[in-house]
Amino acid sequence: MLRAVLPMSAVLGLALLLHPGQAATALKSLKLDVPSSDTMFPLGPGSDAINNNCLACHSADHVLNQPSLSREAWQEVVNKMITAYKAPISPDDAKAIVGYLVRTKGTSRSGNASPQR
């Protein structure tokens, strides 16, 4: 085992010595500016659910500036937040959030009135 590891270690060490700039950039941290805002979602049915669950990761402005979507599309977005990003949203809150989004950023195909502006 040691015989197999020693040559690989020597090659890796030599590569780092010959290209020290590349090794340093591989470990360089990135600076990321995340938009922040104290803005809450406007009051209405479901506003408590969306404020309590979504503002941990998104600003209200970010969400409210998304395109208008159908109920099905908003449901897919909320499901993605729960399954892919592990958002700890209860089924009741998810339903309230989708309803809120449909009322505020829904399309006429979503089964409710056209989006409010």
PDB file of C-alpha atoms in Angstrom:
ATOM      1  CA  MET A   1       0.000   0.000   0.000  1.00  0.00           C
ATOM      2  CA  LEU A   2       2.784   2.412   0.961  1.00  0.00           C
ATOM      3  CA  ARG A   3       4.569   1.687  -2.306  1.00  0.00           C
ATOM      4  CA  ALA A   4       1.492   2.818  -4.260  1.00  0.00           C
ATOM      5  CA  VAL A   5       0.935   5.975  -2.186  1.00  0.00           C
ATOM      6  CA  LEU A   6       4.522   7.280  -2.164  1.00  0.00           C
ATOM      7  CA  PRO A   7       4.859   7.824  -5.941  1.00  0.00           C
ATOM      8  CA  MET A   8       1.442   9.529  -6.110  1.00  0.00           C
ATOM      9  CA  SER A   9       2.375  11.797  -3.195  1.00  0.00           C
ATOM     10  CA  ALA A  10       5.681  12.690  -4.819  1.00  0.00           C
ATOM     11  CA  VAL A  11       3.995  13.580  -8.125  1.00  0.00           C
ATOM     12  CA  LEU A  12       1.346  15.686  -6.363  1.00  0.00           C
ATOM     13  CA  GLY A  13       3.997  17.497  -4.292  1.00  0.00           C
ATOM     14  CA  LEU A  14       6.092  18.179  -7.379  1.00  0.00           C
ATOM     15  CA  ALA A  15       3.046  19.520  -9.256  1.00  0.00           C
ATOM     16  CA  LEU A  16       2.251  21.884  -6.397  1.00  0.00           C
ATOM     17  CA  LEU A  17       5.863  23.097  -6.250  1.00  0.00           C
ATOM     18  CA  LEU A  18       5.980  23.736  -9.991  1.00  0.00           C
ATOM     19  CA  HIS A  19       2.585  25.511 -10.088  1.00  0.00           C
ATOM     20  CA  PRO A  20       2.124  27.205  -6.691  1.00  0.00           C
ATOM     21  CA  GLY A  21      -0.146  29.938  -8.122  1.00  0.00           C
ATOM     22  CA  GLN A  22      -2.650  27.410  -9.408  1.00  0.00           C
ATOM     23  CA  ALA A  23      -2.815  25.617  -6.080  1.00  0.00           C
ATOM     24  CA  ALA A  24      -3.492  28.886  -4.259  1.00  0.00           C
ATOM     25  CA  THR A  25      -6.328  29.895  -6.575  1.00  0.00           C
ATOM     26  CA  ALA A  26      -7.955  26.494  -6.178  1.00  0.00           C
ATOM     27  CA  LEU A  27      -8.324  27.198  -2.451  1.00  0.00           C
ATOM     28  CA  LYS A  28      -9.342  30.829  -2.746  1.00  0.00           C
ATOM     29  CA  SER A  29     -12.666  31.730  -1.112  1.00  0.00           C
ATOM     30  CA  LEU A  30     -15.303  33.518  -3.141  1.00  0.00           C
ATOM     31  CA  LYS A  31     -17.039  36.659  -1.929  1.00  0.00           C
ATOM     32  CA  LEU A  32     -20.779  36.484  -2.419  1.00  0.00           C
ATOM     33  CA  ASP A  33     -23.125  39.423  -1.917  1.00  0.00           C
ATOM     34  CA  VAL A  34     -26.577  38.166  -1.018  1.00  0.00           C
ATOM     35  CA  PRO A  35     -29.382  40.675  -1.442  1.00  0.00           C
ATOM     36  CA  SER A  36     -31.038  41.552   1.808  1.00  0.00           C
ATOM     37  CA  SER A  37     -34.098  43.531   2.720  1.00  0.00           C
ATOM     38  CA  ASP A  38     -36.318  44.139   5.732  1.00  0.00           C
ATOM     39  CA  THR A  39     -39.371  44.162   3.472  1.00  0.00           C
ATOM     40  CA  MET A  40     -42.092  41.700   4.415  1.00  0.00           C
ATOM     41  CA  PHE A  41     -44.680  40.218   2.077  1.00  0.00           C
ATOM     42  CA  PRO A  42     -47.845  42.354   1.931  1.00  0.00           C
ATOM     43  CA  LEU A  43     -50.636  41.307   4.278  1.00  0.00           C
ATOM     44  CA  GLY A  44     -53.214  38.865   3.015  1.00  0.00           C
ATOM     45  CA  PRO A  45     -54.254  35.230   3.341  1.00  0.00           C
ATOM     46  CA  GLY A  46     -51.057  33.184   3.599  1.00  0.00           C
ATOM     47  CA  SER A  47     -48.754  36.129   4.322  1.00  0.00           C
ATOM     48  CA  ASP A  48     -47.814  34.698   7.736  1.00  0.00           C
ATOM     49  CA  ALA A  49     -46.812  31.388   6.145  1.00  0.00           C
ATOM     50  CA  ILE A  50     -44.709  32.995   3.413  1.00  0.00           C
ATOM     51  CA  ASN A  51     -43.093  35.501   5.795  1.00  0.00           C
ATOM     52  CA  ASN A  52     -42.274  32.798   8.361  1.00  0.00           C
ATOM     53  CA  ASN A  53     -40.905  30.263   5.879  1.00  0.00           C
ATOM     54  CA  CYS A  54     -39.495  32.023   2.832  1.00  0.00           C
ATOM     55  CA  LEU A  55     -37.727  35.093   4.231  1.00  0.00           C
ATOM     56  CA  ALA A  56     -34.997  32.908   5.744  1.00  0.00           C
ATOM     57  CA  CYS A  57     -33.554  32.425   2.246  1.00  0.00           C
ATOM     58  CA  HIS A  58     -35.286  34.972  -0.018  1.00  0.00           C
ATOM     59  CA  SER A  59     -36.119  38.642   0.227  1.00  0.00           C
ATOM     60  CA  ALA A  60     -39.750  39.529  -0.409  1.00  0.00           C
ATOM     61  CA  ASP A  61     -38.561  41.767  -3.248  1.00  0.00           C
ATOM     62  CA  HIS A  62     -36.805  38.814  -4.893  1.00  0.00           C
ATOM     63  CA  VAL A  63     -39.938  36.676  -4.808  1.00  0.00           C
ATOM     64  CA  LEU A  64     -42.319  39.460  -5.825  1.00  0.00           C
ATOM     65  CA  ASN A  65     -40.143  40.327  -8.828  1.00  0.00           C
ATOM     66  CA  GLN A  66     -40.494  36.820 -10.272  1.00  0.00           C
ATOM     67  CA  PRO A  67     -42.708  36.355 -13.329  1.00  0.00           C
ATOM     68  CA  SER A  68     -46.372  35.545 -12.837  1.00  0.00           C
ATOM     69  CA  LEU A  69     -46.905  31.791 -12.867  1.00  0.00           C
ATOM     70  CA  SER A  70     -49.801  29.355 -12.868  1.00  0.00           C
ATOM     71  CA  ARG A  71     -50.892  27.542  -9.692  1.00  0.00           C
ATOM     72  CA  GLU A  72     -49.182  24.396 -10.966  1.00  0.00           C
ATOM     73  CA  ALA A  73     -45.910  26.228 -11.605  1.00  0.00           C
ATOM     74  CA  TRP A  74     -45.949  27.869  -8.140  1.00  0.00           C
ATOM     75  CA  GLN A  75     -46.664  24.446  -6.620  1.00  0.00           C
ATOM     76  CA  GLU A  76     -43.603  23.065  -8.437  1.00  0.00           C
ATOM     77  CA  VAL A  77     -41.457  25.949  -7.155  1.00  0.00           C
ATOM     78  CA  VAL A  78     -42.546  25.398  -3.551  1.00  0.00           C
ATOM     79  CA  ASN A  79     -42.079  21.620  -3.902  1.00  0.00           C
ATOM     80  CA  LYS A  80     -38.555  22.222  -5.240  1.00  0.00           C
ATOM     81  CA  MET A  81     -37.721  24.376  -2.220  1.00  0.00           C
ATOM     82  CA  ILE A  82     -38.885  21.555   0.065  1.00  0.00           C
ATOM     83  CA  THR A  83     -37.345  18.586  -1.751  1.00  0.00           C
ATOM     84  CA  ALA A  84     -34.188  19.967  -3.376  1.00  0.00           C
ATOM     85  CA  TYR A  85     -33.245  22.653  -0.856  1.00  0.00           C
ATOM     86  CA  LYS A  86     -34.722  20.984   2.258  1.00  0.00           C
ATOM     87  CA  ALA A  87     -36.847  23.972   3.277  1.00  0.00           C
ATOM     88  CA  PRO A  88     -38.629  22.883   6.492  1.00  0.00           C
ATOM     89  CA  ILE A  89     -42.129  23.841   5.335  1.00  0.00           C
ATOM     90  CA  SER A  90     -45.159  21.970   6.680  1.00  0.00           C
ATOM     91  CA  PRO A  91     -47.795  20.752   4.191  1.00  0.00           C
ATOM     92  CA  ASP A  92     -50.312  23.298   5.557  1.00  0.00           C
ATOM     93  CA  ASP A  93     -47.828  26.161   5.173  1.00  0.00           C
ATOM     94  CA  ALA A  94     -46.886  24.980   1.671  1.00  0.00           C
ATOM     95  CA  LYS A  95     -50.543  25.109   0.659  1.00  0.00           C
ATOM     96  CA  ALA A  96     -50.902  28.613   2.153  1.00  0.00           C
ATOM     97  CA  ILE A  97     -47.705  29.796   0.414  1.00  0.00           C
ATOM     98  CA  VAL A  98     -48.858  28.511  -2.973  1.00  0.00           C
ATOM     99  CA  GLY A  99     -52.239  30.185  -2.467  1.00  0.00           C
ATOM    100  CA  TYR A 100     -50.550  33.472  -1.535  1.00  0.00           C
ATOM    101  CA  LEU A 101     -48.262  33.331  -4.566  1.00  0.00           C
ATOM    102  CA  VAL A 102     -51.174  32.563  -6.879  1.00  0.00           C
ATOM    103  CA  ARG A 103     -53.137  35.528  -5.506  1.00  0.00           C
ATOM    104  CA  THR A 104     -50.204  37.937  -5.764  1.00  0.00           C
ATOM    105  CA  LYS A 105     -48.152  36.568  -8.690  1.00  0.00           C
ATOM    106  CA  GLY A 106     -50.507  34.176 -10.445  1.00  0.00           C
ATOM    107  CA  THR A 107     -51.619  33.995 -14.032  1.00  0.00           C
ATOM    108  CA  SER A 108     -55.199  33.781 -15.222  1.00  0.00           C
ATOM    109  CA  ARG A 109     -54.571  30.074 -15.929  1.00  0.00           C
ATOM    110  CA  SER A 110     -54.029  29.466 -12.214  1.00  0.00           C
ATOM    111  CA  GLY A 111     -57.723  29.332 -11.447  1.00  0.00           C
ATOM    112  CA  ASN A 112     -57.834  32.681  -9.648  1.00  0.00           C
ATOM    113  CA  ALA A 113     -58.113  36.278 -10.733  1.00  0.00           C
ATOM    114  CA  SER A 114     -55.329  37.845 -12.728  1.00  0.00           C
ATOM    115  CA  PRO A 115     -52.245  38.953 -10.794  1.00  0.00           C
ATOM    116  CA  GLN A 116     -52.506  41.976  -8.556  1.00  0.00           C
ATOM    117  CA  ARG A 117     -50.012  44.739  -9.052  1.00  0.00           C
TER     118      ARG A 117
END
